[in-house]
JSON list of C-alpha atoms in Angstrom, two decimals:
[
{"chain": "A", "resi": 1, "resn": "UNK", "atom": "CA", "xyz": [-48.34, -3.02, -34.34]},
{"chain": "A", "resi": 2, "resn": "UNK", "atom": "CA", "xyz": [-49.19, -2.05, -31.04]},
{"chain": "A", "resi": 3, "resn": "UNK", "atom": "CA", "xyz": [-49.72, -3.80, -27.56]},
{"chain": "A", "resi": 4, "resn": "UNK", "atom": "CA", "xyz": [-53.65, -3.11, -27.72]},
{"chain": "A", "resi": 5, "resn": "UNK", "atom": "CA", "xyz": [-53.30, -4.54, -31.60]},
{"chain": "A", "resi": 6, "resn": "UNK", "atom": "CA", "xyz": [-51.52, -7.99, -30.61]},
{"chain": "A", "resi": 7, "resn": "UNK", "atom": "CA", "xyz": [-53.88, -8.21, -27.31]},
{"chain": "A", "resi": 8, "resn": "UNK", "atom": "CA", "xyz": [-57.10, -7.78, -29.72]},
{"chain": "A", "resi": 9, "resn": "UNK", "atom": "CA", "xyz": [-55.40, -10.69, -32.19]},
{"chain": "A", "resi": 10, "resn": "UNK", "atom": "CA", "xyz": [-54.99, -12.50, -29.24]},
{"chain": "A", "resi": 11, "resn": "UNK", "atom": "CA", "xyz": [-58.26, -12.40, -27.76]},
{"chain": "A", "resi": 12, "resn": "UNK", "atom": "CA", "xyz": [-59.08, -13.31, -31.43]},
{"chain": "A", "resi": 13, "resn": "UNK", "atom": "CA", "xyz": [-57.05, -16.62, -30.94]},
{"chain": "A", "resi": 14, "resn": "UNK", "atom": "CA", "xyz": [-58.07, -17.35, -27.45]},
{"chain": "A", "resi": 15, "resn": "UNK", "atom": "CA", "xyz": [-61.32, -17.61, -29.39]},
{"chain": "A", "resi": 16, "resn": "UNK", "atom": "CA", "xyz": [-60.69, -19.70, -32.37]},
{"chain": "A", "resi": 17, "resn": "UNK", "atom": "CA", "xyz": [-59.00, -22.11, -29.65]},
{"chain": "A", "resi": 18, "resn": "UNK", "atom": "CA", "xyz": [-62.90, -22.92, -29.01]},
{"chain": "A", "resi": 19, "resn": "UNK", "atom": "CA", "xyz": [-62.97, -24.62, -32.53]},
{"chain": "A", "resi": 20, "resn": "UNK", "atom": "CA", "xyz": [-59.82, -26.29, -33.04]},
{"chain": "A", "resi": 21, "resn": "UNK", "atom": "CA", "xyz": [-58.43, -29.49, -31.87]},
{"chain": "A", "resi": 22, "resn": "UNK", "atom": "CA", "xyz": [-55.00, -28.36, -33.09]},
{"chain": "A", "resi": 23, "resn": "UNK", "atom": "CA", "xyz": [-51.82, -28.45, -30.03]},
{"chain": "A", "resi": 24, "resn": "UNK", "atom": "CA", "xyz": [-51.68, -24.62, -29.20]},
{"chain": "A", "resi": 25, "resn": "UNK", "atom": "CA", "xyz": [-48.05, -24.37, -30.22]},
{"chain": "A", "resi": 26, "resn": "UNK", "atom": "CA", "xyz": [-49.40, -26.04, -33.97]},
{"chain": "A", "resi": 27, "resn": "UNK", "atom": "CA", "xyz": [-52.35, -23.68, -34.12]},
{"chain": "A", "resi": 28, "resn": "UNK", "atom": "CA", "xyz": [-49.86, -20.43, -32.97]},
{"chain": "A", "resi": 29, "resn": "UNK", "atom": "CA", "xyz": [-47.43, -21.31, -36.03]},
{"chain": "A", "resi": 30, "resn": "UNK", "atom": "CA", "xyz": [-50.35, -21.27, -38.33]},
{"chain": "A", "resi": 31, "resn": "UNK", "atom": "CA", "xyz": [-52.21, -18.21, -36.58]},
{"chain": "A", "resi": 32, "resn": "UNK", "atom": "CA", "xyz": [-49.15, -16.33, -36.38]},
{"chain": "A", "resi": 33, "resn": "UNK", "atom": "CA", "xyz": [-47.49, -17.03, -40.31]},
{"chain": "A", "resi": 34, "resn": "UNK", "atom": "CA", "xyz": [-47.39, -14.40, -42.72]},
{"chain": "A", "resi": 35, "resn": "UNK", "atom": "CA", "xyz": [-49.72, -16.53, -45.29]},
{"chain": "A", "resi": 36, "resn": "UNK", "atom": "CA", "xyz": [-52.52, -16.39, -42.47]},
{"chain": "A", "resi": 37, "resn": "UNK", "atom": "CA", "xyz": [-51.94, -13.04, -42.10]},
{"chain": "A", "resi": 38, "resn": "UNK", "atom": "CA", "xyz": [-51.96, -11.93, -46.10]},
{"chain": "A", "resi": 39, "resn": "UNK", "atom": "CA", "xyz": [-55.47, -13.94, -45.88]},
{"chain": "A", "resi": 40, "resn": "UNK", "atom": "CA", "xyz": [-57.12, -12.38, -43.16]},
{"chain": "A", "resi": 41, "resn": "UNK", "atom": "CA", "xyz": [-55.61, -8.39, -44.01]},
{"chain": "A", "resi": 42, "resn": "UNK", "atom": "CA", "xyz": [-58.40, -7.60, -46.55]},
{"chain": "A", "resi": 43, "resn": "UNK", "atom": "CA", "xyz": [-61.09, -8.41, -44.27]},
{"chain": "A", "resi": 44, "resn": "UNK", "atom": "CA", "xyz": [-59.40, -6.87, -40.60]},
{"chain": "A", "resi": 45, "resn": "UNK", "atom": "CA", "xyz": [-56.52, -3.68, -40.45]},
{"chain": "A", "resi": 46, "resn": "UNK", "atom": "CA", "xyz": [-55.92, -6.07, -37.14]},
{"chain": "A", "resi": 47, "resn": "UNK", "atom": "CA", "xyz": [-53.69, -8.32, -39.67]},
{"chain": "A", "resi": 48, "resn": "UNK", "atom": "CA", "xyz": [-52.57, -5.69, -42.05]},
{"chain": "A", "resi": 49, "resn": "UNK", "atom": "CA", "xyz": [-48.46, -6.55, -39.98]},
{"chain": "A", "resi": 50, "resn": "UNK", "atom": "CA", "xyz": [-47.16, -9.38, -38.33]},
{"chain": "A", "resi": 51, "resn": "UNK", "atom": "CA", "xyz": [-46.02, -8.74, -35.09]},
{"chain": "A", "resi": 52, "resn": "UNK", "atom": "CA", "xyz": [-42.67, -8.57, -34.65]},
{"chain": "A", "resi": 53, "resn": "UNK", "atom": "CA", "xyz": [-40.48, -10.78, -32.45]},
{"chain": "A", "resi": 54, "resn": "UNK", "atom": "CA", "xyz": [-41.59, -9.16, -29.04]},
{"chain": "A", "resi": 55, "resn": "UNK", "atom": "CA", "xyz": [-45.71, -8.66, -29.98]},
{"chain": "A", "resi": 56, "resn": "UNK", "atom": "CA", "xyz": [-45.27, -12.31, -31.02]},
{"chain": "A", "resi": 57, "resn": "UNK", "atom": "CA", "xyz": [-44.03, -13.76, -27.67]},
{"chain": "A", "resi": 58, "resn": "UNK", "atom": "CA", "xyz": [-46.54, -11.72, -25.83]},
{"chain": "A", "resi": 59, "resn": "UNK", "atom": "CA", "xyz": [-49.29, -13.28, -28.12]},
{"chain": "A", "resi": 60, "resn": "UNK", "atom": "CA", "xyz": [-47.52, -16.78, -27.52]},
{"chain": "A", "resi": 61, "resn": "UNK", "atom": "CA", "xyz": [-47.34, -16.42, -23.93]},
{"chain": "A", "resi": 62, "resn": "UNK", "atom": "CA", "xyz": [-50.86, -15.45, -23.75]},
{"chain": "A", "resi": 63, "resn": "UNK", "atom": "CA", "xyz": [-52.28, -17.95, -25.76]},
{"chain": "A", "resi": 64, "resn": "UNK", "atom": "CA", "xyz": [-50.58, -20.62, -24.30]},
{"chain": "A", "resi": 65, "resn": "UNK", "atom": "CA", "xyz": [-51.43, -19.81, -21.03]},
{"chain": "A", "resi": 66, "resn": "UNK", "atom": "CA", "xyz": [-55.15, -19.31, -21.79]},
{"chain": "A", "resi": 67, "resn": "UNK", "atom": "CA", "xyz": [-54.96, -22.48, -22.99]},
{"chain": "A", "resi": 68, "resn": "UNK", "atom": "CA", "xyz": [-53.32, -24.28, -20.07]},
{"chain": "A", "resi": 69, "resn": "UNK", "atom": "CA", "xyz": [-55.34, -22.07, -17.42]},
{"chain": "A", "resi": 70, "resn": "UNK", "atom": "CA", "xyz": [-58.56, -22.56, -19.36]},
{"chain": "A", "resi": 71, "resn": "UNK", "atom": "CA", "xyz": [-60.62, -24.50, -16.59]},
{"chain": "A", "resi": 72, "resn": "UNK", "atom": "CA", "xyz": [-59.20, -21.96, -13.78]},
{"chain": "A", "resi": 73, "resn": "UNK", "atom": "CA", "xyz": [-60.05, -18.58, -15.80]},
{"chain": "A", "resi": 74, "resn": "UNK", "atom": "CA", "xyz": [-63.56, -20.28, -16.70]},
{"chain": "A", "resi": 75, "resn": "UNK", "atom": "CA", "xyz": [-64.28, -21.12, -13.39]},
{"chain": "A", "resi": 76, "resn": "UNK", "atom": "CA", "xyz": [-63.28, -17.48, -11.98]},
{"chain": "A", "resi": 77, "resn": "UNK", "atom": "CA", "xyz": [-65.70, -16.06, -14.84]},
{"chain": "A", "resi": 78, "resn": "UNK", "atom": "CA", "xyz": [-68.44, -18.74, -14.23]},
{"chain": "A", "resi": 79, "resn": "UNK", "atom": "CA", "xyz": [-67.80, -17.53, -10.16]},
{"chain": "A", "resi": 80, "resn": "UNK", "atom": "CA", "xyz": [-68.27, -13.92, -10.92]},
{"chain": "A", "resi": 81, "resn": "UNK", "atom": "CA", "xyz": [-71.19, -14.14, -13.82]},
{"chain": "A", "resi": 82, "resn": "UNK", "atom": "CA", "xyz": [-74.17, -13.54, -11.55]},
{"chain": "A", "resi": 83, "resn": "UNK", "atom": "CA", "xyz": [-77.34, -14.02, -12.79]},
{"chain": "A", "resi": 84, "resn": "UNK", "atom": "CA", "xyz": [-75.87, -15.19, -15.99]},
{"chain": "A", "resi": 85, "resn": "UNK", "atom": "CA", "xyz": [-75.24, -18.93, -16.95]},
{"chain": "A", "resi": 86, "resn": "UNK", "atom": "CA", "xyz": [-71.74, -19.78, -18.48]},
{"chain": "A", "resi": 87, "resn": "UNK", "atom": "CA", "xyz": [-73.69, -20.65, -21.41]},
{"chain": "A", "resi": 88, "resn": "UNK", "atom": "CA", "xyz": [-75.02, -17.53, -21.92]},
{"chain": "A", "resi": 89, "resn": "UNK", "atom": "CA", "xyz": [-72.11, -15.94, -21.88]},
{"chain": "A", "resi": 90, "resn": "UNK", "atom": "CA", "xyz": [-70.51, -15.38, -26.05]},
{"chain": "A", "resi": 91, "resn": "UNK", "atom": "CA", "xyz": [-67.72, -17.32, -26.58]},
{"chain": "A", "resi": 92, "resn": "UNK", "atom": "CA", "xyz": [-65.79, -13.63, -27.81]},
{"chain": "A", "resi": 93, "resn": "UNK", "atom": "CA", "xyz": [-66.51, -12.70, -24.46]},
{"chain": "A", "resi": 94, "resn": "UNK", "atom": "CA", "xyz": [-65.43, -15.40, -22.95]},
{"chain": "A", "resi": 95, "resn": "UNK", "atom": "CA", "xyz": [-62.03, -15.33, -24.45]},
{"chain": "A", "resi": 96, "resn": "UNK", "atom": "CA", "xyz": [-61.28, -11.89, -23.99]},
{"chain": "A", "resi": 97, "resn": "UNK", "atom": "CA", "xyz": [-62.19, -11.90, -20.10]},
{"chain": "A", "resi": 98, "resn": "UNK", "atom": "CA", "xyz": [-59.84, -15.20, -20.59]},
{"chain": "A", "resi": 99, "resn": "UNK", "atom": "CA", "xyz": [-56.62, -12.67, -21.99]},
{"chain": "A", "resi": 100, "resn": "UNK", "atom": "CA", "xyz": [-57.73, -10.46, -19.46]},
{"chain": "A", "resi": 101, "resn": "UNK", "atom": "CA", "xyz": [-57.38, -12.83, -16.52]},
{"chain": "A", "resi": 102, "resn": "UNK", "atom": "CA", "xyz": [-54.24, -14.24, -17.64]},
{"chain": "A", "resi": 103, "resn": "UNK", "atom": "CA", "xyz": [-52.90, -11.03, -17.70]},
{"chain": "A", "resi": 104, "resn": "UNK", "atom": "CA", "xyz": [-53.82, -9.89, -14.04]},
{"chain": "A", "resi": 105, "resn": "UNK", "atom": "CA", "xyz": [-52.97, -13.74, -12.61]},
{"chain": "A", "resi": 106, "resn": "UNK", "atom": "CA", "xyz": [-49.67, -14.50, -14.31]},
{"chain": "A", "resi": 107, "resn": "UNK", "atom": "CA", "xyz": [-48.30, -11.43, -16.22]},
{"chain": "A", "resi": 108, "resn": "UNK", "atom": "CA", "xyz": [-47.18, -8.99, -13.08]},
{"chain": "A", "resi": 109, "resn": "UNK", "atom": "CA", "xyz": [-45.76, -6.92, -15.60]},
{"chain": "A", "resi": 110, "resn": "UNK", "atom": "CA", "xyz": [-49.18, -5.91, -16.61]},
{"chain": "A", "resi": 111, "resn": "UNK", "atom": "CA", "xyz": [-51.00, -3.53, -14.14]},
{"chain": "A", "resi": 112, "resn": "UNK", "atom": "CA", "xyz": [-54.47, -5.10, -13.87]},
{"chain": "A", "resi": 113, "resn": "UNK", "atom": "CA", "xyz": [-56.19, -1.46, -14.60]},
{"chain": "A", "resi": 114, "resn": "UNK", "atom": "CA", "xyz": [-54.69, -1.60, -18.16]},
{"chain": "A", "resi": 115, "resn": "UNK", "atom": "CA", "xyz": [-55.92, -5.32, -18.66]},
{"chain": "A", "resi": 116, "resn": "UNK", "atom": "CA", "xyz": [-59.29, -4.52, -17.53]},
{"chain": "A", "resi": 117, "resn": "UNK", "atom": "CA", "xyz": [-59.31, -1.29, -19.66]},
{"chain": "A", "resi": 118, "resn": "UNK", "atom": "CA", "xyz": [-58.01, -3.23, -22.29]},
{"chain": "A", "resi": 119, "resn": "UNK", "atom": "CA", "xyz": [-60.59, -5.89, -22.72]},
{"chain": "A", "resi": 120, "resn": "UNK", "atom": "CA", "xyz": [-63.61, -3.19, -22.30]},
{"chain": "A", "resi": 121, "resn": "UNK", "atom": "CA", "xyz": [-62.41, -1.19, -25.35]},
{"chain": "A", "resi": 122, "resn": "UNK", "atom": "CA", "xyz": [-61.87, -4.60, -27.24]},
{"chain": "A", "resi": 123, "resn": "UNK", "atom": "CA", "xyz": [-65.14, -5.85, -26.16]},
{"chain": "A", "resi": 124, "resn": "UNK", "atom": "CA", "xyz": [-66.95, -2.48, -26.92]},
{"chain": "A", "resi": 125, "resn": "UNK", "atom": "CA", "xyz": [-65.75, -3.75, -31.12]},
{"chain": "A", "resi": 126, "resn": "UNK", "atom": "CA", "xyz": [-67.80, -7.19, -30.64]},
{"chain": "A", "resi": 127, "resn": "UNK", "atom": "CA", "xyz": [-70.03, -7.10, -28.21]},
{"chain": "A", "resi": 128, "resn": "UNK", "atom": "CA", "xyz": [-73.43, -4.94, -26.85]},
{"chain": "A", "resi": 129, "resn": "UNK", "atom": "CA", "xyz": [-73.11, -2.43, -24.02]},
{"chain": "A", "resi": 130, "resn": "UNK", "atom": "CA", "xyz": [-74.45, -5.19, -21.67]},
{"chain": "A", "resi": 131, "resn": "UNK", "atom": "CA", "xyz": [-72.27, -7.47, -22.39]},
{"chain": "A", "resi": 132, "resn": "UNK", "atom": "CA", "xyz": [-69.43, -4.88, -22.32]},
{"chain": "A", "resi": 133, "resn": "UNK", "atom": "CA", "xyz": [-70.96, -3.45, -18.51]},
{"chain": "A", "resi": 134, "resn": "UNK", "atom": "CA", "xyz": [-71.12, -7.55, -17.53]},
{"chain": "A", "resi": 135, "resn": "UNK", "atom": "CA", "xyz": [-66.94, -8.35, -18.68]},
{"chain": "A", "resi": 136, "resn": "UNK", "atom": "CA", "xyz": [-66.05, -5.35, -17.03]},
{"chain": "A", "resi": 137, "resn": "UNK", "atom": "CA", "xyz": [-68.03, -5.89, -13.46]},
{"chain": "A", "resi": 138, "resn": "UNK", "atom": "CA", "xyz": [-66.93, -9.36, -13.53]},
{"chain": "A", "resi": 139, "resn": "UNK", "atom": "CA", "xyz": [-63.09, -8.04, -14.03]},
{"chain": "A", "resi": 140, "resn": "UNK", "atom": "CA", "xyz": [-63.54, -5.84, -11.32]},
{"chain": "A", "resi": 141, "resn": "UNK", "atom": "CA", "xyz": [-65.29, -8.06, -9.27]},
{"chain": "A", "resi": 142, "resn": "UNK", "atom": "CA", "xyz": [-62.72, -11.02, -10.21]},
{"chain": "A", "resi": 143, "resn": "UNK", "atom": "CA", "xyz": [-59.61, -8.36, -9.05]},
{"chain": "A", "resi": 144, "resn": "UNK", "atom": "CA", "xyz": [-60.93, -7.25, -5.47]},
{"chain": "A", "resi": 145, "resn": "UNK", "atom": "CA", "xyz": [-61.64, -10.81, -4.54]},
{"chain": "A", "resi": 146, "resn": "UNK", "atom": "CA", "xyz": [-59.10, -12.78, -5.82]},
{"chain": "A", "resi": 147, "resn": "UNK", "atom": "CA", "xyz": [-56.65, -10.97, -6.48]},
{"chain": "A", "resi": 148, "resn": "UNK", "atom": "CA", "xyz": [-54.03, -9.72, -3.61]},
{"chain": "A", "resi": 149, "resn": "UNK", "atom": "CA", "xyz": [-51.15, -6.87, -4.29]}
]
């Protein structure tokens, strides 16, 4: 598995977190097991391997944060979303510009080129060229203004 494999599962997670009222570190032991895994493999390659110790901490570590920064990263993405209501926005979208955010604001390892890049090419799977144009000018926009190197 690579580290564009385990950031897609994770954006994956950051949007299941919208339906579960599970703790995060529950939900990440049930996400992350190899049952869940053998389950979801037929219908997604994503989950054909578990990640291994490493892939798993970065999925952790992104998870969890999404889930403690939640409120913050919305609020930079309902900021930067002009002309479009937070409502509008998908929920897959939502939680990848979430990853994304969390990456550039708390993961300095991460250059904030890659993490943009990153979430475009996952949202070009799920979503329409709009909404792909939209996560990626909000990114950018998100990065010159709030963002200081």
């Amino acid at each position: 598995m690579t580290r564009n494999t385990a950031r897609e599962i994770a954006a994956h997670l950051a949007y299941a977190l919208s339906f579960t009222d599970l703790r995060v570190e529950e939900f990440l032991d049930r996400q992350l097991s190899e049952e869940n895994f053998a389950g979801l493999a037929p219908e997604c390659e994503l989950y054909r391997d578990l990640p291994n110790q490493k892939q798993e901490a970065y999925i952790r570590r992104l998870i969890t944060g999404v889930a403690e920064h939640a409120a913050e990263l919305d609020a930079y993405i309902e900021k930067y979303a002009k002309g479009w209501r937070f409502e509008r926005i998908s929920l897959m979208a939502s939680a990848i510009m979430r990853v994304a955010m969390f990456e550039i604001l708390y993961m300095p390892d991460i250059p904030h080129g890659v993490a943009i890049n990153e979430a475009v090419e996952i949202a070009k799977k799920y979503e329409s060229s709009e909404t792909v144009r939209f996560l990626n000018g909000i990114l950018g926009s998100f990065v010159r203004q709030e963002v200081k190197e």
